[in-house]
Amino acid sequence: MHCHYVPAVDDGVRTVEEGVRLCVGLSRIGYDLVVATPHIRTAMFDNRKPGLVAAYRSFLEITDGTPDMPATGLACEHFCDDMFWRLFEAGEALLYPGGKAALVEFSVEQFPLNVEQRFFQMNVRGVRPVLAHPERYGPLFRTTDPLERMLTMGVLPLLDIMSLVGRYGRKPRRAAERMLAEGVYFAACSDCHAPGDVEVVEKAIARLNTLVGREEAYELLAENPRRILEGTADEP
């Protein structure tokens, strides 16, 4: 649900070969579908839907027939600012396959103004907001309270599983463990940016199994991601 294997479009892999190694590595540790989520962020990654779709299709054409490649999909990690909202209203945001959800990220320092209203409008239009790595946002390091209203509005928090093994430091790790214990997360993802991340993800999956048990870990890693793509997140 969150991966950066399309080459040379953001801070993910730089070459097709790296993208293949990343995807094959994730397949080796159990992923049967890997959705690319390249960044759209003003003044940093000024990507747009047509260019990302073209880059993704080129990657598929070049890698067609590569052994051990998992199934793939394309979405986008949208930085939640005014540009994202303009793209969304114009139908130019890059939603998850199936068109039922969109991945968004916040600044690490603070939440966007009026974000609850915008998420409400997304839901009205049939698109569920999926919030990338909430454990990495400063306002949530000590308490989940700033997220509570968004949760009641149907926002789906997505754990970056590498947080559990300290990839981003102690504060995100502790926040991730707390929110897991609180039952905040709807799903979990790899957020891989390079082939070397796969080994870290494998260790993080083992840590997730230890923290919540194999049944809940499977729900976070497999069942609920499928529900996001199918648009059935609200169903029991």
PDB file of C-alpha atoms in Angstrom:
ATOM      1  CA  MET A   1       0.000   0.000   0.000  1.00  0.00           C
ATOM      2  CA  HIS A   2       3.008   2.299   0.238  1.00  0.00           C
ATOM      3  CA  CYS A   3       6.198   1.774  -1.755  1.00  0.00           C
ATOM      4  CA  HIS A   4       8.545   3.731  -4.015  1.00  0.00           C
ATOM      5  CA  TYR A   5       9.733   1.376  -6.758  1.00  0.00           C
ATOM      6  CA  VAL A   6       8.972   3.468  -9.870  1.00  0.00           C
ATOM      7  CA  PRO A   7      12.432   4.667 -10.944  1.00  0.00           C
ATOM      8  CA  ALA A   8      13.670   8.263 -10.882  1.00  0.00           C
ATOM      9  CA  VAL A   9      10.428  10.045  -9.985  1.00  0.00           C
ATOM     10  CA  ASP A  10      11.028  10.855  -6.297  1.00  0.00           C
ATOM     11  CA  ASP A  11      13.272   9.801  -3.393  1.00  0.00           C
ATOM     12  CA  GLY A  12      12.733   6.113  -4.137  1.00  0.00           C
ATOM     13  CA  VAL A  13      14.728   3.860  -6.450  1.00  0.00           C
ATOM     14  CA  ARG A  14      16.829   5.437  -9.176  1.00  0.00           C
ATOM     15  CA  THR A  15      16.965   2.637 -11.763  1.00  0.00           C
ATOM     16  CA  VAL A  16      14.750  -0.098 -13.174  1.00  0.00           C
ATOM     17  CA  GLU A  17      17.137  -2.702 -11.803  1.00  0.00           C
ATOM     18  CA  GLU A  18      16.713  -1.305  -8.283  1.00  0.00           C
ATOM     19  CA  GLY A  19      12.940  -1.273  -8.727  1.00  0.00           C
ATOM     20  CA  VAL A  20      12.979  -4.933  -9.741  1.00  0.00           C
ATOM     21  CA  ARG A  21      15.173  -5.895  -6.786  1.00  0.00           C
ATOM     22  CA  LEU A  22      12.834  -4.063  -4.445  1.00  0.00           C
ATOM     23  CA  CYS A  23       9.677  -5.701  -5.812  1.00  0.00           C
ATOM     24  CA  VAL A  24      11.204  -9.188  -5.981  1.00  0.00           C
ATOM     25  CA  GLY A  25      12.533  -8.781  -2.461  1.00  0.00           C
ATOM     26  CA  LEU A  26       9.076  -7.896  -1.145  1.00  0.00           C
ATOM     27  CA  SER A  27       7.622 -10.880  -2.992  1.00  0.00           C
ATOM     28  CA  ARG A  28      10.192 -13.106  -1.336  1.00  0.00           C
ATOM     29  CA  ILE A  29       9.040 -12.090   2.146  1.00  0.00           C
ATOM     30  CA  GLY A  30       5.360 -12.575   1.363  1.00  0.00           C
ATOM     31  CA  TYR A  31       3.923  -9.599  -0.502  1.00  0.00           C
ATOM     32  CA  ASP A  32       1.767 -10.667  -3.454  1.00  0.00           C
ATOM     33  CA  LEU A  33       0.701  -7.118  -4.440  1.00  0.00           C
ATOM     34  CA  VAL A  34       2.899  -4.029  -4.214  1.00  0.00           C
ATOM     35  CA  VAL A  35       1.353  -0.613  -4.890  1.00  0.00           C
ATOM     36  CA  ALA A  36       3.737   2.157  -5.908  1.00  0.00           C
ATOM     37  CA  THR A  37       3.039   5.491  -4.203  1.00  0.00           C
ATOM     38  CA  PRO A  38       5.406   8.117  -5.635  1.00  0.00           C
ATOM     39  CA  HIS A  39       5.299  11.537  -3.986  1.00  0.00           C
ATOM     40  CA  ILE A  40       3.415  14.591  -5.155  1.00  0.00           C
ATOM     41  CA  ARG A  41       4.716  17.476  -3.044  1.00  0.00           C
ATOM     42  CA  THR A  42       4.999  21.082  -4.192  1.00  0.00           C
ATOM     43  CA  ALA A  43       8.562  22.390  -4.649  1.00  0.00           C
ATOM     44  CA  MET A  44       9.983  18.985  -3.812  1.00  0.00           C
ATOM     45  CA  PHE A  45       8.395  16.386  -6.088  1.00  0.00           C
ATOM     46  CA  ASP A  46       6.335  18.260  -8.664  1.00  0.00           C
ATOM     47  CA  ASN A  47       4.894  15.101 -10.164  1.00  0.00           C
ATOM     48  CA  ARG A  48       1.513  14.889 -11.853  1.00  0.00           C
ATOM     49  CA  LYS A  49      -0.740  11.966 -12.666  1.00  0.00           C
ATOM     50  CA  PRO A  50      -0.009  11.649 -16.434  1.00  0.00           C
ATOM     51  CA  GLY A  51       3.753  11.573 -15.937  1.00  0.00           C
ATOM     52  CA  LEU A  52       3.568   9.059 -13.108  1.00  0.00           C
ATOM     53  CA  VAL A  53       1.246   6.792 -15.067  1.00  0.00           C
ATOM     54  CA  ALA A  54       3.658   6.920 -18.015  1.00  0.00           C
ATOM     55  CA  ALA A  55       6.658   6.119 -15.789  1.00  0.00           C
ATOM     56  CA  TYR A  56       4.816   3.214 -14.175  1.00  0.00           C
ATOM     57  CA  ARG A  57       3.743   1.760 -17.536  1.00  0.00           C
ATOM     58  CA  SER A  58       7.297   2.054 -18.832  1.00  0.00           C
ATOM     59  CA  PHE A  59       8.536   0.139 -15.784  1.00  0.00           C
ATOM     60  CA  LEU A  60       5.958  -2.601 -16.422  1.00  0.00           C
ATOM     61  CA  GLU A  61       6.925  -2.893 -20.086  1.00  0.00           C
ATOM     62  CA  ILE A  62      10.633  -3.172 -19.325  1.00  0.00           C
ATOM     63  CA  THR A  63      10.134  -5.705 -16.521  1.00  0.00           C
ATOM     64  CA  ASP A  64       7.490  -7.836 -18.232  1.00  0.00           C
ATOM     65  CA  GLY A  65       8.365 -11.492 -17.774  1.00  0.00           C
ATOM     66  CA  THR A  66      10.805 -10.896 -14.916  1.00  0.00           C
ATOM     67  CA  PRO A  67      10.738 -13.968 -12.638  1.00  0.00           C
ATOM     68  CA  ASP A  68       9.262 -13.641  -9.143  1.00  0.00           C
ATOM     69  CA  MET A  69       7.749 -10.203  -9.685  1.00  0.00           C
ATOM     70  CA  PRO A  70       4.620  -9.636  -7.567  1.00  0.00           C
ATOM     71  CA  ALA A  71       1.448  -8.090  -8.902  1.00  0.00           C
ATOM     72  CA  THR A  72       1.730  -4.308  -8.910  1.00  0.00           C
ATOM     73  CA  GLY A  73      -0.442  -1.227  -8.784  1.00  0.00           C
ATOM     74  CA  LEU A  74      -0.056   2.542  -8.848  1.00  0.00           C
ATOM     75  CA  ALA A  75      -1.272   5.269  -6.522  1.00  0.00           C
ATOM     76  CA  CYS A  76       0.426   8.341  -5.058  1.00  0.00           C
ATOM     77  CA  GLU A  77       1.542   9.753  -1.721  1.00  0.00           C
ATOM     78  CA  HIS A  78      -0.054  13.203  -1.787  1.00  0.00           C
ATOM     79  CA  PHE A  79       1.295  15.895   0.523  1.00  0.00           C
ATOM     80  CA  CYS A  80      -1.822  17.354   2.100  1.00  0.00           C
ATOM     81  CA  ASP A  81      -1.697  20.997   0.985  1.00  0.00           C
ATOM     82  CA  ASP A  82      -3.724  23.312  -1.244  1.00  0.00           C
ATOM     83  CA  MET A  83      -2.237  21.745  -4.365  1.00  0.00           C
ATOM     84  CA  PHE A  84      -3.464  18.304  -3.342  1.00  0.00           C
ATOM     85  CA  TRP A  85      -6.953  19.649  -2.867  1.00  0.00           C
ATOM     86  CA  ARG A  86      -6.921  21.364  -6.276  1.00  0.00           C
ATOM     87  CA  LEU A  87      -5.785  18.138  -7.897  1.00  0.00           C
ATOM     88  CA  PHE A  88      -8.423  16.151  -6.045  1.00  0.00           C
ATOM     89  CA  GLU A  89     -11.251  18.499  -7.049  1.00  0.00           C
ATOM     90  CA  ALA A  90     -10.071  18.421 -10.665  1.00  0.00           C
ATOM     91  CA  GLY A  91      -9.963  14.604 -10.743  1.00  0.00           C
ATOM     92  CA  GLU A  92      -6.175  14.683 -11.120  1.00  0.00           C
ATOM     93  CA  ALA A  93      -5.186  13.053  -7.841  1.00  0.00           C
ATOM     94  CA  LEU A  94      -3.769   9.555  -8.209  1.00  0.00           C
ATOM     95  CA  LEU A  95      -6.055   7.340  -6.132  1.00  0.00           C
ATOM     96  CA  TYR A  96      -5.478   3.763  -5.067  1.00  0.00           C
ATOM     97  CA  PRO A  97      -6.451   1.096  -7.644  1.00  0.00           C
ATOM     98  CA  GLY A  98     -10.232   0.868  -7.567  1.00  0.00           C
ATOM     99  CA  GLY A  99     -10.597   4.601  -6.943  1.00  0.00           C
ATOM    100  CA  LYS A 100     -12.013   4.200  -3.429  1.00  0.00           C
ATOM    101  CA  ALA A 101      -9.157   5.679  -1.353  1.00  0.00           C
ATOM    102  CA  ALA A 102      -6.259   8.127  -1.521  1.00  0.00           C
ATOM    103  CA  LEU A 103      -2.956   8.160   0.385  1.00  0.00           C
ATOM    104  CA  VAL A 104      -2.060  11.464   2.050  1.00  0.00           C
ATOM    105  CA  GLU A 105       0.798  12.608   4.256  1.00  0.00           C
ATOM    106  CA  PHE A 106       1.253  15.564   6.610  1.00  0.00           C
ATOM    107  CA  SER A 107       4.167  17.746   7.561  1.00  0.00           C
ATOM    108  CA  VAL A 108       6.118  16.211  10.410  1.00  0.00           C
ATOM    109  CA  GLU A 109       5.712  19.405  12.475  1.00  0.00           C
ATOM    110  CA  GLN A 110       1.983  20.153  12.321  1.00  0.00           C
ATOM    111  CA  PHE A 111      -1.342  19.121  10.824  1.00  0.00           C
ATOM    112  CA  PRO A 112      -2.857  21.110   7.927  1.00  0.00           C
ATOM    113  CA  LEU A 113      -5.497  23.737   8.666  1.00  0.00           C
ATOM    114  CA  ASN A 114      -9.090  22.639   8.003  1.00  0.00           C
ATOM    115  CA  VAL A 115      -7.930  19.098   7.295  1.00  0.00           C
ATOM    116  CA  GLU A 116     -10.997  17.542   8.958  1.00  0.00           C
ATOM    117  CA  GLN A 117     -13.302  19.488   6.631  1.00  0.00           C
ATOM    118  CA  ARG A 118     -11.347  18.383   3.596  1.00  0.00           C
ATOM    119  CA  PHE A 119     -11.346  14.760   4.696  1.00  0.00           C
ATOM    120  CA  PHE A 120     -15.104  15.002   5.217  1.00  0.00           C
ATOM    121  CA  GLN A 121     -15.494  16.253   1.645  1.00  0.00           C
ATOM    122  CA  MET A 122     -13.358  13.383   0.365  1.00  0.00           C
ATOM    123  CA  ASN A 123     -15.606  10.904   2.136  1.00  0.00           C
ATOM    124  CA  VAL A 124     -18.691  12.569   0.680  1.00  0.00           C
ATOM    125  CA  ARG A 125     -17.206  11.949  -2.771  1.00  0.00           C
ATOM    126  CA  GLY A 126     -16.629   8.288  -1.983  1.00  0.00           C
ATOM    127  CA  VAL A 127     -12.864   8.470  -1.430  1.00  0.00           C
ATOM    128  CA  ARG A 128     -11.460   7.361   1.934  1.00  0.00           C
ATOM    129  CA  PRO A 129      -8.420   9.268   3.209  1.00  0.00           C
ATOM    130  CA  VAL A 130      -5.570   6.898   4.107  1.00  0.00           C
ATOM    131  CA  LEU A 131      -3.083   8.624   6.395  1.00  0.00           C
ATOM    132  CA  ALA A 132       0.564   7.695   5.855  1.00  0.00           C
ATOM    133  CA  HIS A 133       2.784   6.935   8.874  1.00  0.00           C
ATOM    134  CA  PRO A 134       1.012   8.909  11.648  1.00  0.00           C
ATOM    135  CA  GLU A 135       3.650   7.739  14.127  1.00  0.00           C
ATOM    136  CA  ARG A 136       6.175   9.979  12.377  1.00  0.00           C
ATOM    137  CA  TYR A 137       4.256  13.227  13.055  1.00  0.00           C
ATOM    138  CA  GLY A 138       5.399  15.329  16.013  1.00  0.00           C
ATOM    139  CA  PRO A 139       1.877  16.097  17.312  1.00  0.00           C
ATOM    140  CA  LEU A 140       1.327  12.356  17.817  1.00  0.00           C
ATOM    141  CA  PHE A 141       4.579  11.447  19.557  1.00  0.00           C
ATOM    142  CA  ARG A 142       3.079  11.623  23.050  1.00  0.00           C
ATOM    143  CA  THR A 143      -0.672  11.254  22.526  1.00  0.00           C
ATOM    144  CA  THR A 144      -3.170  10.158  19.890  1.00  0.00           C
ATOM    145  CA  ASP A 145      -5.649  12.894  20.862  1.00  0.00           C
ATOM    146  CA  PRO A 146      -4.958  15.149  17.826  1.00  0.00           C
ATOM    147  CA  LEU A 147      -5.994  12.252  15.563  1.00  0.00           C
ATOM    148  CA  GLU A 148      -9.222  11.336  17.332  1.00  0.00           C
ATOM    149  CA  ARG A 149     -11.582  13.537  15.330  1.00  0.00           C
ATOM    150  CA  MET A 150     -10.137  12.277  12.057  1.00  0.00           C
ATOM    151  CA  LEU A 151     -10.653   8.690  13.180  1.00  0.00           C
ATOM    152  CA  THR A 152     -14.335   9.353  13.857  1.00  0.00           C
ATOM    153  CA  MET A 153     -14.581  10.749  10.321  1.00  0.00           C
ATOM    154  CA  GLY A 154     -13.300   7.526   8.793  1.00  0.00           C
ATOM    155  CA  VAL A 155      -9.638   8.308   8.172  1.00  0.00           C
ATOM    156  CA  LEU A 156      -7.635   5.071   7.850  1.00  0.00           C
ATOM    157  CA  PRO A 157      -4.203   5.273   9.549  1.00  0.00           C
ATOM    158  CA  LEU A 158      -1.437   3.332   7.799  1.00  0.00           C
ATOM    159  CA  LEU A 159       1.495   2.117   9.891  1.00  0.00           C
ATOM    160  CA  ASP A 160       4.959   2.362   8.359  1.00  0.00           C
ATOM    161  CA  ILE A 161       6.141  -0.964   9.695  1.00  0.00           C
ATOM    162  CA  MET A 162       9.820   0.031   9.711  1.00  0.00           C
ATOM    163  CA  SER A 163       8.971   2.435  12.535  1.00  0.00           C
ATOM    164  CA  LEU A 164       8.701  -0.597  14.820  1.00  0.00           C
ATOM    165  CA  VAL A 165      12.414  -1.348  14.549  1.00  0.00           C
ATOM    166  CA  GLY A 166      13.622   2.207  15.007  1.00  0.00           C
ATOM    167  CA  ARG A 167      14.174   3.153  11.362  1.00  0.00           C
ATOM    168  CA  TYR A 168      13.008   6.727  12.051  1.00  0.00           C
ATOM    169  CA  GLY A 169      14.178   7.073  15.638  1.00  0.00           C
ATOM    170  CA  ARG A 170      12.918   6.374  19.127  1.00  0.00           C
ATOM    171  CA  LYS A 171       9.963   8.771  19.192  1.00  0.00           C
ATOM    172  CA  PRO A 172       8.258   7.335  16.097  1.00  0.00           C
ATOM    173  CA  ARG A 173       8.936   3.808  17.368  1.00  0.00           C
ATOM    174  CA  ARG A 174       7.340   4.531  20.725  1.00  0.00           C
ATOM    175  CA  ALA A 175       4.397   6.303  19.066  1.00  0.00           C
ATOM    176  CA  ALA A 176       3.874   3.330  16.732  1.00  0.00           C
ATOM    177  CA  GLU A 177       3.901   0.877  19.632  1.00  0.00           C
ATOM    178  CA  ARG A 178       1.431   3.034  21.573  1.00  0.00           C
ATOM    179  CA  MET A 179      -0.968   3.385  18.642  1.00  0.00           C
ATOM    180  CA  LEU A 180      -0.774  -0.339  17.957  1.00  0.00           C
ATOM    181  CA  ALA A 181      -1.745  -1.012  21.570  1.00  0.00           C
ATOM    182  CA  GLU A 182      -4.594   1.473  21.229  1.00  0.00           C
ATOM    183  CA  GLY A 183      -5.889  -0.185  18.058  1.00  0.00           C
ATOM    184  CA  VAL A 184      -5.464   2.974  15.984  1.00  0.00           C
ATOM    185  CA  TYR A 185      -4.035   1.473  12.795  1.00  0.00           C
ATOM    186  CA  PHE A 186      -6.246   0.102  10.053  1.00  0.00           C
ATOM    187  CA  ALA A 187      -3.409  -1.337   7.969  1.00  0.00           C
ATOM    188  CA  ALA A 188       0.374  -1.601   7.774  1.00  0.00           C
ATOM    189  CA  CYS A 189       2.789  -1.041   4.905  1.00  0.00           C
ATOM    190  CA  SER A 190       6.454  -1.272   4.000  1.00  0.00           C
ATOM    191  CA  ASP A 191       7.137   2.272   2.692  1.00  0.00           C
ATOM    192  CA  CYS A 192      10.213   0.818   0.989  1.00  0.00           C
ATOM    193  CA  HIS A 193      12.400   3.290  -0.895  1.00  0.00           C
ATOM    194  CA  ALA A 194      15.328   1.002  -1.792  1.00  0.00           C
ATOM    195  CA  PRO A 195      16.123  -2.715  -2.121  1.00  0.00           C
ATOM    196  CA  GLY A 196      18.010  -2.612   1.174  1.00  0.00           C
ATOM    197  CA  ASP A 197      14.787  -1.721   2.985  1.00  0.00           C
ATOM    198  CA  VAL A 198      13.404  -5.226   2.434  1.00  0.00           C
ATOM    199  CA  GLU A 199      15.604  -6.740   5.130  1.00  0.00           C
ATOM    200  CA  VAL A 200      14.415  -4.069   7.579  1.00  0.00           C
ATOM    201  CA  VAL A 201      10.770  -4.764   6.662  1.00  0.00           C
ATOM    202  CA  GLU A 202      11.271  -8.480   7.258  1.00  0.00           C
ATOM    203  CA  LYS A 203      12.565  -7.764  10.768  1.00  0.00           C
ATOM    204  CA  ALA A 204       9.712  -5.313  11.348  1.00  0.00           C
ATOM    205  CA  ILE A 205       7.111  -7.924  10.376  1.00  0.00           C
ATOM    206  CA  ALA A 206       8.592 -10.251  12.975  1.00  0.00           C
ATOM    207  CA  ARG A 207       8.353  -7.437  15.513  1.00  0.00           C
ATOM    208  CA  LEU A 208       4.730  -6.774  14.556  1.00  0.00           C
ATOM    209  CA  ASN A 209       3.906 -10.459  15.081  1.00  0.00           C
ATOM    210  CA  THR A 210       5.469 -10.269  18.538  1.00  0.00           C
ATOM    211  CA  LEU A 211       3.549  -7.129  19.501  1.00  0.00           C
ATOM    212  CA  VAL A 212       0.044  -7.998  18.271  1.00  0.00           C
ATOM    213  CA  GLY A 213       0.106 -11.710  17.345  1.00  0.00           C
ATOM    214  CA  ARG A 214       0.063 -13.370  13.947  1.00  0.00           C
ATOM    215  CA  GLU A 215      -3.699 -13.051  13.405  1.00  0.00           C
ATOM    216  CA  GLU A 216      -3.831  -9.291  13.916  1.00  0.00           C
ATOM    217  CA  ALA A 217      -0.576  -8.820  12.000  1.00  0.00           C
ATOM    218  CA  TYR A 218      -2.093 -10.640   9.016  1.00  0.00           C
ATOM    219  CA  GLU A 219      -5.160  -8.436   9.235  1.00  0.00           C
ATOM    220  CA  LEU A 220      -3.022  -5.294   9.156  1.00  0.00           C
ATOM    221  CA  LEU A 221      -0.711  -6.490   6.384  1.00  0.00           C
ATOM    222  CA  ALA A 222      -3.097  -8.368   4.106  1.00  0.00           C
ATOM    223  CA  GLU A 223      -6.805  -8.346   4.890  1.00  0.00           C
ATOM    224  CA  ASN A 224      -7.305  -4.643   5.545  1.00  0.00           C
ATOM    225  CA  PRO A 225      -5.167  -3.418   2.635  1.00  0.00           C
ATOM    226  CA  ARG A 226      -7.402  -5.485   0.354  1.00  0.00           C
ATOM    227  CA  ARG A 227     -10.459  -3.907   1.994  1.00  0.00           C
ATOM    228  CA  ILE A 228      -9.086  -0.447   1.270  1.00  0.00           C
ATOM    229  CA  LEU A 229      -8.641  -1.317  -2.392  1.00  0.00           C
ATOM    230  CA  GLU A 230     -12.087  -2.921  -2.593  1.00  0.00           C
ATOM    231  CA  GLY A 231     -13.799  -0.043  -0.813  1.00  0.00           C
ATOM    232  CA  THR A 232     -15.101  -2.314   1.946  1.00  0.00           C
ATOM    233  CA  ALA A 233     -13.262  -0.823   4.929  1.00  0.00           C
ATOM    234  CA  ASP A 234     -16.521  -0.223   6.817  1.00  0.00           C
ATOM    235  CA  GLU A 235     -17.803  -3.758   6.437  1.00  0.00           C
ATOM    236  CA  PRO A 236     -17.354  -6.230   9.343  1.00  0.00           C
TER     237      PRO A 236
END
